[in-house]
GROMACS .gro file of C-alpha atoms in nm:
model
  316
    1MET     CA    1  -1.706  -0.362  -0.906
    2PRO     CA    2  -1.522  -0.407  -0.572
    3ARG     CA    3  -1.187  -0.232  -0.557
    4PRO     CA    4  -0.911  -0.165  -0.303
    5LEU     CA    5  -0.934   0.144  -0.090
    6ARG     CA    6  -0.689   0.420  -0.184
    7ILE     CA    7  -0.569   0.627   0.111
    8GLU     CA    8  -0.429   0.959  -0.007
    9PHE     CA    9  -0.271   1.244   0.189
   10ALA     CA   10  -0.003   1.504   0.132
   11GLY     CA   11   0.344   1.357   0.178
   12ALA     CA   12   0.236   0.994   0.141
   13ILE     CA   13   0.486   0.740   0.008
   14TYR     CA   14   0.372   0.443  -0.200
   15HIS     CA   15   0.518   0.130  -0.351
   16VAL     CA   16   0.322   0.109  -0.677
   17MET     CA   17   0.320  -0.205  -0.892
   18ASN     CA   18   0.126  -0.317  -1.197
   19ARG     CA   19   0.152  -0.604  -1.444
   20GLY     CA   20   0.071  -0.647  -1.806
   21ASP     CA   21  -0.269  -0.783  -1.899
   22ARG     CA   22  -0.252  -1.166  -1.886
   23ARG     CA   23   0.111  -1.112  -1.775
   24GLU     CA   24   0.204  -1.005  -2.127
   25PRO     CA   25   0.496  -0.764  -2.183
   26ILE     CA   26   0.451  -0.394  -2.117
   27PHE     CA   27   0.802  -0.330  -2.257
   28ARG     CA   28   0.900  -0.493  -2.586
   29ASP     CA   29   1.231  -0.315  -2.639
   30ASP     CA   30   1.452  -0.034  -2.509
   31ALA     CA   31   1.236   0.227  -2.680
   32ASP     CA   32   0.938   0.120  -2.468
   33HIS     CA   33   1.144   0.149  -2.150
   34LYS     CA   34   1.252   0.497  -2.249
   35ARG     CA   35   0.896   0.597  -2.339
   36PHE     CA   36   0.775   0.477  -1.998
   37LEU     CA   37   1.039   0.687  -1.820
   38GLU     CA   38   0.958   0.990  -2.036
   39THR     CA   39   0.590   0.952  -1.948
   40LEU     CA   40   0.679   0.919  -1.578
   41VAL     CA   41   0.879   1.242  -1.594
   42GLU     CA   42   0.578   1.417  -1.747
   43ALA     CA   43   0.355   1.275  -1.473
   44CYS     CA   44   0.595   1.406  -1.208
   45ALA     CA   45   0.588   1.751  -1.365
   46LYS     CA   46   0.208   1.750  -1.354
   47THR     CA   47   0.174   1.611  -1.001
   48GLU     CA   48   0.498   1.715  -0.824
   49TRP     CA   49   0.565   1.348  -0.743
   50GLN     CA   50   0.913   1.258  -0.619
   51VAL     CA   51   1.052   0.925  -0.741
   52HIS     CA   52   1.279   0.744  -0.492
   53ALA     CA   53   1.317   0.406  -0.664
   54LEU     CA   54   1.193   0.210  -0.964
   55CYS     CA   55   1.253  -0.111  -1.151
   56LEU     CA   56   1.113  -0.197  -1.493
   57MET     CA   57   1.073  -0.566  -1.578
   58SER     CA   58   0.942  -0.714  -1.901
   59ASN     CA   59   0.580  -0.752  -1.787
   60HIS     CA   60   0.556  -0.533  -1.476
   61PHE     CA   61   0.703  -0.234  -1.299
   62HIS     CA   62   0.781  -0.125  -0.943
   63LEU     CA   63   0.780   0.238  -0.836
   64VAL     CA   64   0.846   0.406  -0.499
   65VAL     CA   65   0.692   0.751  -0.520
   66GLU     CA   66   0.622   1.030  -0.273
   67THR     CA   67   0.319   1.255  -0.330
   68PRO     CA   68   0.360   1.607  -0.183
   69GLN     CA   69  -0.005   1.655  -0.277
   70ALA     CA   70  -0.279   1.398  -0.219
   71ASN     CA   71  -0.301   1.304  -0.586
   72LEU     CA   72  -0.187   0.944  -0.641
   73VAL     CA   73  -0.514   0.831  -0.801
   74ALA     CA   74  -0.541   1.122  -1.044
   75GLY     CA   75  -0.172   1.101  -1.132
   76MET     CA   76  -0.176   0.725  -1.191
   77ARG     CA   77  -0.485   0.755  -1.407
   78TRP     CA   78  -0.304   1.000  -1.636
   79PHE     CA   79   0.029   0.815  -1.623
   80LEU     CA   80  -0.093   0.463  -1.701
   81GLY     CA   81  -0.352   0.582  -1.950
   82THR     CA   82  -0.098   0.792  -2.139
   83TYR     CA   83   0.166   0.519  -2.150
   84THR     CA   84  -0.095   0.267  -2.268
   85ASN     CA   85  -0.198   0.497  -2.554
   86ARG     CA   86   0.163   0.555  -2.655
   87PHE     CA   87   0.248   0.183  -2.637
   88ASN     CA   88  -0.057   0.087  -2.843
   89ARG     CA   89   0.007   0.357  -3.100
   90ARG     CA   90   0.370   0.253  -3.143
   91HIS     CA   91   0.289  -0.117  -3.178
   92LYS     CA   92  -0.040  -0.067  -3.366
   93LEU     CA   93  -0.250  -0.231  -3.094
   94LEU     CA   94  -0.583  -0.166  -2.924
   95GLY     CA   95  -0.721  -0.235  -2.577
   96HIS     CA   96  -0.585  -0.280  -2.228
   97LEU     CA   97  -0.214  -0.297  -2.157
   98PHE     CA   98  -0.222  -0.338  -1.777
   99SER     CA   99  -0.398  -0.605  -1.574
  100GLY     CA  100  -0.669  -0.439  -1.367
  101ARG     CA  101  -0.595  -0.177  -1.108
  102TYR     CA  102  -0.243  -0.110  -0.989
  103LYS     CA  103  -0.136  -0.210  -0.639
  104ALA     CA  104  -0.037   0.080  -0.412
  105LEU     CA  105   0.128  -0.014  -0.082
  106LEU     CA  106   0.132   0.277   0.160
  107VAL     CA  107   0.479   0.302   0.319
  108ASP     CA  108   0.563   0.450   0.659
  109GLY     CA  109   0.823   0.714   0.580
  110GLU     CA  110   0.866   0.835   0.938
  111SER     CA  111   0.953   0.519   1.133
  112PRO     CA  112   1.306   0.385   1.070
  113GLY     CA  113   1.361   0.098   0.830
  114TYR     CA  114   1.038   0.065   0.633
  115PHE     CA  115   1.125   0.303   0.350
  116ARG     CA  116   1.471   0.152   0.311
  117THR     CA  117   1.331  -0.203   0.304
  118VAL     CA  118   1.083  -0.116   0.028
  119CYS     CA  119   1.354   0.048  -0.184
  120GLU     CA  120   1.577  -0.258  -0.135
  121TYR     CA  121   1.287  -0.482  -0.237
  122VAL     CA  122   1.245  -0.284  -0.559
  123HIS     CA  123   1.616  -0.267  -0.643
  124LEU     CA  124   1.668  -0.639  -0.580
  125ASN     CA  125   1.385  -0.741  -0.810
  126PRO     CA  126   1.620  -0.845  -1.096
  127VAL     CA  127   1.797  -1.081  -0.854
  128ARG     CA  128   1.471  -1.246  -0.747
  129ALA     CA  129   1.375  -1.281  -1.114
  130LYS     CA  130   1.716  -1.443  -1.184
  131LEU     CA  131   1.799  -1.189  -1.454
  132LEU     CA  132   2.153  -1.157  -1.319
  133SER     CA  133   2.407  -1.432  -1.274
  134PRO     CA  134   2.564  -1.466  -0.927
  135GLU     CA  135   2.883  -1.310  -1.068
  136GLN     CA  136   2.710  -1.004  -1.215
  137PRO     CA  137   2.688  -0.694  -0.998
  138LEU     CA  138   2.345  -0.552  -0.929
  139ARG     CA  139   2.441  -0.236  -1.117
  140ASP     CA  140   2.435  -0.434  -1.444
  141TYR     CA  141   2.055  -0.422  -1.460
  142VAL     CA  142   2.010  -0.088  -1.632
  143TRP     CA  143   1.629  -0.047  -1.618
  144SER     CA  144   1.638   0.029  -1.250
  145SER     CA  145   1.708   0.338  -1.042
  146TYR     CA  146   1.980   0.149  -0.852
  147PRO     CA  147   2.267   0.208  -1.102
  148GLU     CA  148   2.159   0.574  -1.110
  149TYR     CA  149   2.226   0.597  -0.736
  150LEU     CA  150   2.586   0.493  -0.805
  151LYS     CA  151   2.645   0.773  -1.056
  152ALA     CA  152   2.765   1.124  -0.986
  153PRO     CA  153   2.477   1.376  -0.965
  154SER     CA  154   2.573   1.535  -1.299
  155ARG     CA  155   2.529   1.199  -1.478
  156ARG     CA  156   2.218   1.078  -1.292
  157TRP     CA  157   1.852   1.110  -1.392
  158PRO     CA  158   1.784   1.466  -1.269
  159TRP     CA  159   1.434   1.377  -1.149
  160LEU     CA  160   1.544   1.090  -0.922
  161ARG     CA  161   1.553   1.185  -0.552
  162VAL     CA  162   1.835   0.999  -0.373
  163ASP     CA  163   1.884   1.188  -0.046
  164ARG     CA  164   1.608   1.013   0.150
  165LEU     CA  165   1.738   0.660   0.087
  166LEU     CA  166   2.099   0.765   0.147
  167GLY     CA  167   1.990   0.910   0.481
  168GLU     CA  168   1.809   0.589   0.578
  169MET     CA  169   2.129   0.399   0.501
  170ARG     CA  170   2.328   0.641   0.720
  171LEU     CA  171   2.525   0.775   0.427
  172PRO     CA  172   2.576   1.143   0.512
  173LYS     CA  173   2.625   1.285   0.163
  174ASP     CA  174   2.611   1.208  -0.207
  175SER     CA  175   2.985   1.155  -0.244
  176ALA     CA  176   3.191   0.894  -0.430
  177ALA     CA  177   3.286   0.729  -0.099
  178CYS     CA  178   2.922   0.709   0.012
  179ARG     CA  179   2.816   0.567  -0.322
  180ARG     CA  180   3.080   0.295  -0.290
  181GLU     CA  181   2.947   0.217   0.058
  182LEU     CA  182   2.594   0.203  -0.082
  183GLU     CA  183   2.703  -0.056  -0.337
  184ARG     CA  184   2.883  -0.258  -0.069
  185GLN     CA  185   2.574  -0.262   0.151
  186MET     CA  186   2.343  -0.358  -0.136
  187GLU     CA  187   2.563  -0.645  -0.253
  188ALA     CA  188   2.575  -0.770   0.106
  189ARG     CA  189   2.197  -0.738   0.129
  190ARG     CA  190   2.166  -0.934  -0.195
  191GLN     CA  191   2.347  -1.230  -0.038
  192GLU     CA  192   2.098  -1.243   0.250
  193GLY     CA  193   1.807  -1.335   0.022
  194ASP     CA  194   1.439  -1.284   0.104
  195ASN     CA  195   1.323  -1.184   0.449
  196GLN     CA  196   0.989  -1.204   0.631
  197GLU     CA  197   0.913  -0.835   0.579
  198TRP     CA  198   0.892  -0.885   0.204
  199GLY     CA  199   0.576  -1.091   0.249
  200ALA     CA  200   0.402  -0.782   0.391
  201ILE     CA  201   0.523  -0.579   0.091
  202ARG     CA  202   0.379  -0.832  -0.152
  203ARG     CA  203   0.041  -0.888   0.015
  204GLY     CA  204  -0.047  -0.592   0.234
  205TRP     CA  205  -0.189  -0.243   0.184
  206PHE     CA  206   0.036  -0.077   0.445
  207PHE     CA  207   0.398  -0.130   0.550
  208GLY     CA  208   0.500   0.045   0.868
  209ASP     CA  209   0.442   0.112   1.235
  210ALA     CA  210   0.123  -0.028   1.391
  211GLU     CA  211   0.033   0.303   1.557
  212LEU     CA  212   0.043   0.491   1.228
  213LYS     CA  213  -0.157   0.213   1.065
  214GLU     CA  214  -0.435   0.256   1.320
  215GLU     CA  215  -0.434   0.632   1.268
  216LEU     CA  216  -0.464   0.592   0.891
  217LEU     CA  217  -0.746   0.340   0.929
  218ALA     CA  218  -0.935   0.577   1.157
  219ARG     CA  219  -0.886   0.855   0.904
  220ALA     CA  220  -1.016   0.631   0.624
  221THR     CA  221  -1.315   0.487   0.811
  222GLU     CA  222  -1.571   0.739   0.693
  223ARG     CA  223  -1.466   0.694   0.329
  224VAL     CA  224  -1.505   0.317   0.319
  225GLY     CA  225  -1.811   0.202   0.131
  226PRO     CA  226  -1.950  -0.117  -0.023
  227GLN     CA  227  -1.733  -0.068  -0.329
  228HIS     CA  228  -1.418  -0.145  -0.125
  229TYR     CA  229  -1.301  -0.480   0.000
  230GLY     CA  230  -1.020  -0.667   0.166
  231ALA     CA  231  -0.802  -0.604   0.468
  232GLU     CA  232  -0.841  -0.226   0.449
  233ARG     CA  233  -1.219  -0.245   0.479
  234GLN     CA  234  -1.219  -0.498   0.764
  235GLU     CA  235  -0.956  -0.315   0.967
  236SER     CA  236  -1.110   0.025   0.905
  237GLY     CA  237  -1.449  -0.103   1.021
  238GLU     CA  238  -1.290  -0.249   1.334
  239VAL     CA  239  -1.131   0.084   1.425
  240LYS     CA  240  -1.469   0.255   1.397
  241ALA     CA  241  -1.637  -0.022   1.600
  242GLU     CA  242  -1.380   0.003   1.880
  243ARG     CA  243  -1.429   0.379   1.894
  244LEU     CA  244  -1.806   0.328   1.922
  245VAL     CA  245  -1.766   0.070   2.201
  246ARG     CA  246  -1.539   0.300   2.402
  247LYS     CA  247  -1.785   0.587   2.359
  248GLU     CA  248  -2.080   0.376   2.478
  249LEU     CA  249  -1.886   0.243   2.778
  250ALA     CA  250  -1.798   0.598   2.882
  251LYS     CA  251  -2.160   0.710   2.840
  252ALA     CA  252  -2.280   0.427   3.065
  253GLY     CA  253  -2.003   0.486   3.318
  254TRP     CA  254  -1.873   0.131   3.264
  255LEU     CA  255  -1.515   0.004   3.271
  256GLU     CA  256  -1.388  -0.254   3.024
  257ALA     CA  257  -1.404  -0.514   3.302
  258ASP     CA  258  -1.779  -0.451   3.345
  259LEU     CA  259  -1.841  -0.629   3.015
  260GLY     CA  260  -1.722  -0.952   3.174
  261ARG     CA  261  -1.907  -0.897   3.502
  262ARG     CA  262  -2.247  -0.823   3.352
  263ARG     CA  263  -2.473  -1.096   3.218
  264LYS     CA  264  -2.466  -1.184   2.851
  265GLY     CA  265  -2.810  -1.043   2.782
  266ASP     CA  266  -2.763  -0.718   2.978
  267PRO     CA  267  -2.980  -0.445   2.819
  268GLY     CA  268  -2.677  -0.215   2.807
  269LYS     CA  269  -2.481  -0.469   2.608
  270VAL     CA  270  -2.774  -0.523   2.375
  271GLY     CA  271  -2.790  -0.149   2.314
  272ILE     CA  272  -2.422  -0.136   2.219
  273ALA     CA  273  -2.465  -0.442   1.998
  274ARG     CA  274  -2.756  -0.277   1.820
  275ARG     CA  275  -2.547   0.033   1.746
  276LEU     CA  276  -2.260  -0.182   1.618
  277ARG     CA  277  -2.493  -0.368   1.381
  278ALA     CA  278  -2.652  -0.045   1.258
  279GLU     CA  279  -2.339   0.169   1.220
  280THR     CA  280  -2.050  -0.069   1.138
  281THR     CA  281  -1.977  -0.368   0.919
  282MET     CA  282  -1.867  -0.594   1.206
  283THR     CA  283  -2.011  -0.946   1.220
  284LEU     CA  284  -2.232  -1.087   1.494
  285ALA     CA  285  -1.943  -1.316   1.592
  286TRP     CA  286  -1.713  -1.016   1.642
  287ILE     CA  287  -1.978  -0.829   1.841
  288ALA     CA  288  -2.050  -1.133   2.062
  289GLN     CA  289  -1.683  -1.178   2.143
  290ARG     CA  290  -1.609  -0.807   2.194
  291LEU     CA  291  -1.904  -0.749   2.430
  292GLN     CA  292  -1.871  -1.091   2.598
  293MET     CA  293  -2.226  -1.192   2.507
  294GLY     CA  294  -2.169  -1.562   2.437
  295ALA     CA  295  -2.248  -1.721   2.102
  296TRP     CA  296  -2.328  -1.505   1.801
  297THR     CA  297  -2.663  -1.681   1.769
  298HIS     CA  298  -2.753  -1.554   2.118
  299VAL     CA  299  -2.678  -1.198   2.008
  300SER     CA  300  -2.884  -1.247   1.695
  301ASN     CA  301  -3.181  -1.374   1.899
  302LEU     CA  302  -3.153  -1.083   2.144
  303LEU     CA  303  -3.147  -0.823   1.868
  304SER     CA  304  -3.430  -0.981   1.671
  305SER     CA  305  -3.650  -1.032   1.981
  306ARG     CA  306  -3.601  -0.672   2.093
  307SER     CA  307  -3.679  -0.558   1.741
  308ARG     CA  308  -4.000  -0.762   1.730
  309GLY     CA  309  -4.096  -0.637   2.074
  310GLY     CA  310  -4.047  -0.279   1.965
  311LYS     CA  311  -4.271  -0.333   1.664
  312ARG     CA  312  -4.548  -0.487   1.883
  313MET     CA  313  -4.532  -0.191   2.119
  314ALA     CA  314  -4.552   0.050   1.828
  315ARG     CA  315  -4.871  -0.115   1.702
  316LYS     CA  316  -5.047  -0.091   2.038
   0.00000   0.00000   0.00000
Protein backbone atom coordinates (compact mmCIF):
# COMPACT_ATOMS: atom_id res chain seq x y z
CA MET A 1 0.00 0.00 0.00
CA PRO A 2 1.36 3.50 -0.80
CA ARG A 3 2.84 5.29 2.18
CA PRO A 4 4.70 8.53 2.92
CA LEU A 5 8.46 8.53 2.70
CA ARG A 6 10.24 8.66 6.08
CA ILE A 7 13.54 10.54 6.01
CA GLU A 8 15.69 9.57 8.98
CA PHE A 9 19.10 10.83 10.06
CA ALA A 10 20.95 11.40 13.31
CA GLY A 11 19.88 14.64 14.96
CA ALA A 12 16.63 14.99 13.00
CA ILE A 13 13.71 16.87 14.59
CA TYR A 14 10.12 15.89 13.84
CA HIS A 15 6.64 17.13 14.56
CA VAL A 16 4.77 13.84 14.97
CA MET A 17 0.97 13.66 15.01
CA ASN A 18 -1.57 10.86 14.97
CA ARG A 19 -5.32 10.58 15.48
CA GLY A 20 -7.59 7.95 16.86
CA ASP A 21 -9.16 5.50 14.44
CA ARG A 22 -12.34 7.11 13.02
CA ARG A 23 -11.37 10.13 15.17
CA GLU A 24 -12.35 8.23 18.30
CA PRO A 25 -10.68 9.04 21.65
CA ILE A 26 -7.19 7.77 22.36
CA PHE A 27 -7.47 9.12 25.93
CA ARG A 28 -10.61 8.39 27.93
CA ASP A 29 -9.46 9.72 31.29
CA ASP A 30 -6.44 11.04 33.19
CA ALA A 31 -5.10 7.52 33.65
CA ASP A 32 -4.81 7.13 29.87
CA HIS A 33 -2.91 10.41 29.60
CA LYS A 34 -0.52 9.28 32.29
CA ARG A 35 -0.08 5.86 30.66
CA PHE A 36 0.75 7.55 27.35
CA LEU A 37 3.42 9.72 29.00
CA GLU A 38 4.85 6.72 30.85
CA THR A 39 5.07 4.83 27.56
CA LEU A 40 6.74 7.83 25.91
CA VAL A 41 9.35 7.95 28.68
CA GLU A 42 10.08 4.26 28.09
CA ALA A 43 10.39 4.90 24.35
CA CYS A 44 12.86 7.72 25.02
CA ALA A 45 14.94 5.44 27.22
CA LYS A 46 15.07 2.85 24.44
CA THR A 47 15.79 5.29 21.60
CA GLU A 48 17.53 8.26 23.28
CA TRP A 49 14.85 10.57 21.87
CA GLN A 50 14.67 14.10 23.29
CA VAL A 51 11.18 15.55 23.71
CA HIS A 52 10.92 19.33 23.19
CA ALA A 53 7.14 19.78 23.16
CA LEU A 54 3.91 17.80 23.27
CA CYS A 55 0.18 18.25 23.55
CA LEU A 56 -2.34 15.50 24.22
CA MET A 57 -5.90 16.05 23.00
CA SER A 58 -8.85 13.70 23.38
CA ASN A 59 -8.49 12.00 19.98
CA HIS A 60 -4.98 12.94 18.83
CA PHE A 61 -1.53 13.95 20.01
CA HIS A 62 1.27 16.28 18.91
CA LEU A 63 4.92 15.59 19.67
CA VAL A 64 8.12 17.50 18.83
CA VAL A 65 10.95 15.03 19.18
CA GLU A 66 14.64 15.02 18.31
CA THR A 67 16.31 11.73 17.35
CA PRO A 68 20.07 11.62 18.14
CA GLN A 69 20.05 8.32 16.27
CA ALA A 70 18.24 7.71 12.97
CA ASN A 71 15.49 5.64 14.59
CA LEU A 72 12.13 7.43 14.34
CA VAL A 73 10.40 4.58 12.50
CA ALA A 74 11.57 1.83 14.86
CA GLY A 75 10.84 3.95 17.93
CA MET A 76 7.35 4.94 16.79
CA ARG A 77 6.52 1.34 15.95
CA TRP A 78 7.33 0.30 19.53
CA PHE A 79 5.76 3.40 21.13
CA LEU A 80 2.40 3.36 19.35
CA GLY A 81 2.13 -0.42 19.41
CA THR A 82 2.85 -0.57 23.13
CA TYR A 83 0.42 2.21 24.04
CA THR A 84 -2.28 0.60 21.89
CA ASN A 85 -1.83 -2.73 23.70
CA ARG A 86 -1.96 -1.04 27.10
CA PHE A 87 -5.03 1.03 26.18
CA ASN A 88 -6.87 -2.00 24.82
CA ARG A 89 -5.97 -4.13 27.82
CA ARG A 90 -7.16 -1.47 30.26
CA HIS A 91 -10.46 -0.89 28.46
CA LYS A 92 -10.97 -4.53 27.40
CA LEU A 93 -10.86 -3.73 23.68
CA LEU A 94 -9.33 -5.25 20.56
CA GLY A 95 -8.04 -3.83 17.29
CA HIS A 96 -6.59 -0.57 16.04
CA LEU A 97 -6.43 2.52 18.22
CA PHE A 98 -4.76 4.93 15.78
CA SER A 99 -5.90 5.94 12.31
CA GLY A 100 -3.33 4.70 9.81
CA ARG A 101 0.25 5.85 9.83
CA TYR A 102 1.37 8.79 11.92
CA LYS A 103 2.37 12.05 10.25
CA ALA A 104 6.01 13.06 10.75
CA LEU A 105 6.93 16.59 9.65
CA LEU A 106 10.69 17.03 9.38
CA VAL A 107 11.67 20.34 11.04
CA ASP A 108 14.71 22.46 10.22
CA GLY A 109 16.47 22.82 13.55
CA GLU A 110 19.39 24.87 12.24
CA SER A 111 17.74 27.84 10.50
CA PRO A 112 16.19 30.41 12.88
CA GLY A 113 12.47 30.39 13.57
CA TYR A 114 11.22 27.04 12.28
CA PHE A 115 11.71 25.04 15.47
CA ARG A 116 10.15 27.77 17.59
CA THR A 117 7.14 28.05 15.26
CA VAL A 118 6.45 24.31 15.43
CA CYS A 119 6.65 24.30 19.24
CA GLU A 120 4.28 27.29 19.38
CA TYR A 121 1.91 25.46 17.03
CA VAL A 122 1.87 22.47 19.37
CA HIS A 123 1.49 24.48 22.58
CA LEU A 124 -1.33 26.60 21.15
CA ASN A 125 -3.36 23.58 20.08
CA PRO A 126 -5.82 23.86 23.03
CA VAL A 127 -6.56 27.45 21.97
CA ARG A 128 -7.32 26.43 18.38
CA ALA A 129 -9.55 23.64 19.70
CA LYS A 130 -11.37 26.19 21.92
CA LEU A 131 -10.67 24.18 25.06
CA LEU A 132 -9.75 27.37 26.93
CA SER A 133 -11.90 30.42 27.42
CA PRO A 134 -10.37 33.77 26.39
CA GLU A 135 -9.87 34.57 30.10
CA GLN A 136 -8.03 31.33 30.89
CA PRO A 137 -4.24 31.37 30.67
CA LEU A 138 -2.60 28.87 28.36
CA ARG A 139 -0.95 27.23 31.36
CA ASP A 140 -4.37 25.91 32.47
CA TYR A 141 -4.26 23.11 29.89
CA VAL A 142 -2.35 20.51 31.86
CA TRP A 143 -1.85 17.78 29.21
CA SER A 144 0.75 19.82 27.41
CA SER A 145 4.46 20.45 27.90
CA TYR A 146 3.81 24.21 28.01
CA PRO A 147 2.93 24.47 31.74
CA GLU A 148 6.00 22.31 32.42
CA TYR A 149 8.17 24.99 30.80
CA LEU A 150 6.85 27.47 33.39
CA LYS A 151 7.87 25.31 36.35
CA ALA A 152 11.19 25.29 38.15
CA PRO A 153 13.49 22.47 36.95
CA SER A 154 13.04 20.52 40.19
CA ARG A 155 9.25 20.35 39.63
CA ARG A 156 9.28 19.75 35.85
CA TRP A 157 9.10 16.46 33.95
CA PRO A 158 12.78 15.43 34.11
CA TRP A 159 12.75 14.05 30.56
CA LEU A 160 11.50 17.27 28.92
CA ARG A 161 14.27 19.25 27.19
CA VAL A 162 13.60 23.00 27.45
CA ASP A 163 16.92 24.65 26.61
CA ARG A 164 16.55 24.57 22.83
CA LEU A 165 13.20 26.40 22.76
CA LEU A 166 14.33 28.90 25.40
CA GLY A 167 17.35 29.65 23.23
CA GLU A 168 15.19 30.16 20.14
CA MET A 169 13.10 32.63 22.14
CA ARG A 170 16.28 34.47 23.22
CA LEU A 171 15.81 33.56 26.85
CA PRO A 172 19.36 33.08 28.14
CA LYS A 173 18.70 30.76 31.07
CA ASP A 174 16.08 28.68 32.83
CA SER A 175 15.35 31.26 35.52
CA ALA A 176 12.10 32.52 37.07
CA ALA A 177 12.45 35.82 35.18
CA CYS A 178 12.95 34.03 31.85
CA ARG A 179 10.00 31.76 32.50
CA ARG A 180 7.81 34.81 33.15
CA GLU A 181 9.03 36.29 29.87
CA LEU A 182 8.25 33.02 28.10
CA GLU A 183 4.67 33.18 29.38
CA ARG A 184 4.35 36.82 28.32
CA GLN A 185 5.55 36.02 24.81
CA MET A 186 3.26 33.00 24.46
CA GLU A 187 0.16 34.88 25.61
CA ALA A 188 1.01 37.63 23.12
CA ARG A 189 1.49 35.01 20.41
CA ARG A 190 -1.89 33.53 21.33
CA GLN A 191 -3.59 36.84 20.56
CA GLU A 192 -2.11 36.92 17.05
CA GLY A 193 -4.05 33.82 15.95
CA ASP A 194 -3.10 31.57 13.04
CA ASN A 195 -0.40 32.51 10.58
CA GLN A 196 0.48 31.36 7.06
CA GLU A 197 3.34 29.15 8.24
CA TRP A 198 0.93 26.89 10.07
CA GLY A 199 -0.51 25.71 6.76
CA ALA A 200 2.90 24.23 5.89
CA ILE A 201 3.00 22.49 9.28
CA ARG A 202 -0.42 20.92 8.69
CA ARG A 203 0.08 19.79 5.09
CA GLY A 204 3.76 19.43 4.31
CA TRP A 205 6.49 16.85 4.94
CA PHE A 206 9.24 19.40 5.66
CA PHE A 207 9.26 22.78 7.44
CA GLY A 208 12.41 24.79 6.98
CA ASP A 209 14.95 26.40 4.69
CA ALA A 210 14.67 25.64 0.96
CA GLU A 211 18.37 24.80 0.63
CA LEU A 212 18.20 22.17 3.34
CA LYS A 213 15.03 20.79 1.79
CA GLU A 214 16.81 20.25 -1.53
CA GLU A 215 19.71 18.55 0.24
CA LEU A 216 17.37 16.18 2.07
CA LEU A 217 15.50 15.38 -1.14
CA ALA A 218 18.76 14.58 -2.91
CA ARG A 219 19.76 12.34 -0.01
CA ALA A 220 16.40 10.55 -0.16
CA THR A 221 16.24 10.13 -3.95
CA GLU A 222 17.80 6.68 -4.12
CA ARG A 223 15.45 5.36 -1.42
CA VAL A 224 12.23 6.41 -3.10
CA GLY A 225 10.31 3.54 -4.62
CA PRO A 226 6.83 2.80 -5.95
CA GLN A 227 5.57 2.26 -2.42
CA HIS A 228 5.93 5.99 -1.66
CA TYR A 229 3.74 8.81 -2.85
CA GLY A 230 2.98 12.48 -2.53
CA ALA A 231 5.07 15.63 -2.49
CA GLU A 232 8.18 13.85 -1.20
CA ARG A 233 8.26 11.46 -4.15
CA GLN A 234 7.64 14.14 -6.79
CA GLU A 235 10.21 16.55 -5.39
CA SER A 236 12.79 13.84 -4.81
CA GLY A 237 12.40 12.65 -8.41
CA GLU A 238 12.79 16.22 -9.66
CA VAL A 239 16.06 16.67 -7.77
CA LYS A 240 17.43 13.50 -9.37
CA ALA A 241 16.20 14.59 -12.82
CA GLU A 242 17.85 18.01 -12.51
CA ARG A 243 21.11 16.37 -11.51
CA LEU A 244 20.92 14.10 -14.56
CA VAL A 245 20.21 17.04 -16.89
CA ARG A 246 23.18 19.01 -15.56
CA LYS A 247 25.43 15.97 -15.96
CA GLU A 248 24.34 15.42 -19.58
CA LEU A 249 24.78 19.10 -20.45
CA ALA A 250 28.31 19.04 -19.06
CA LYS A 251 29.12 15.85 -20.97
CA ALA A 252 27.94 17.43 -24.24
CA GLY A 253 29.73 20.70 -23.50
CA TRP A 254 26.42 22.58 -23.62
CA LEU A 255 25.30 25.59 -21.60
CA GLU A 256 21.78 25.92 -20.24
CA ALA A 257 21.06 28.47 -22.99
CA ASP A 258 21.89 25.88 -25.67
CA LEU A 259 18.65 24.08 -24.87
CA GLY A 260 16.74 27.07 -26.20
CA ARG A 261 18.99 27.59 -29.23
CA ARG A 262 18.89 24.02 -30.49
CA ARG A 263 15.91 22.62 -32.37
CA LYS A 264 13.22 20.74 -30.52
CA GLY A 265 14.11 17.39 -32.04
CA ASP A 266 17.90 17.74 -31.59
CA PRO A 267 19.40 14.24 -31.16
CA GLY A 268 21.22 15.43 -28.04
CA LYS A 269 17.97 16.52 -26.45
CA VAL A 270 16.33 13.24 -27.40
CA GLY A 271 19.18 11.38 -25.72
CA ILE A 272 18.70 13.32 -22.48
CA ALA A 273 14.95 12.79 -22.68
CA ARG A 274 15.46 9.06 -23.08
CA ARG A 275 17.64 8.92 -19.96
CA LEU A 276 15.08 10.93 -17.99
CA ARG A 277 12.30 8.54 -19.00
CA ALA A 278 14.40 5.48 -18.17
CA GLU A 279 15.95 6.65 -14.89
CA THR A 280 13.44 9.04 -13.26
CA THR A 281 9.72 9.32 -12.61
CA MET A 282 9.32 12.67 -14.37
CA THR A 283 6.44 13.05 -16.84
CA LEU A 284 6.75 13.71 -20.56
CA ALA A 285 5.28 17.17 -19.95
CA TRP A 286 8.03 17.97 -17.44
CA ILE A 287 10.73 16.66 -19.78
CA ALA A 288 9.36 18.63 -22.75
CA GLN A 289 9.33 21.85 -20.77
CA ARG A 290 12.72 21.32 -19.11
CA LEU A 291 14.53 20.49 -22.37
CA GLN A 292 12.52 23.02 -24.44
CA MET A 293 11.26 20.34 -26.83
CA GLY A 294 7.75 21.68 -27.43
CA ALA A 295 4.63 19.65 -26.67
CA TRP A 296 4.88 16.45 -24.64
CA THR A 297 3.29 14.56 -27.53
CA HIS A 298 6.24 15.60 -29.72
CA VAL A 299 8.65 14.15 -27.18
CA SER A 300 6.61 10.97 -27.01
CA ASN A 301 6.69 10.61 -30.81
CA LEU A 302 10.45 11.24 -30.92
CA LEU A 303 11.18 8.63 -28.26
CA SER A 304 8.85 6.03 -29.75
CA SER A 305 10.12 6.57 -33.32
CA ARG A 306 13.75 6.28 -32.24
CA SER A 307 12.86 3.16 -30.31
CA ARG A 308 11.14 1.59 -33.32
CA GLY A 309 14.05 2.57 -35.53
CA GLY A 310 16.49 0.93 -33.17
CA LYS A 311 14.48 -2.28 -33.22
CA ARG A 312 14.41 -2.31 -37.07
CA MET A 313 18.16 -1.84 -37.20
CA ALA A 314 18.66 -4.65 -34.71
CA ARG A 315 16.65 -7.04 -36.89
CA LYS A 316 18.68 -6.30 -40.02
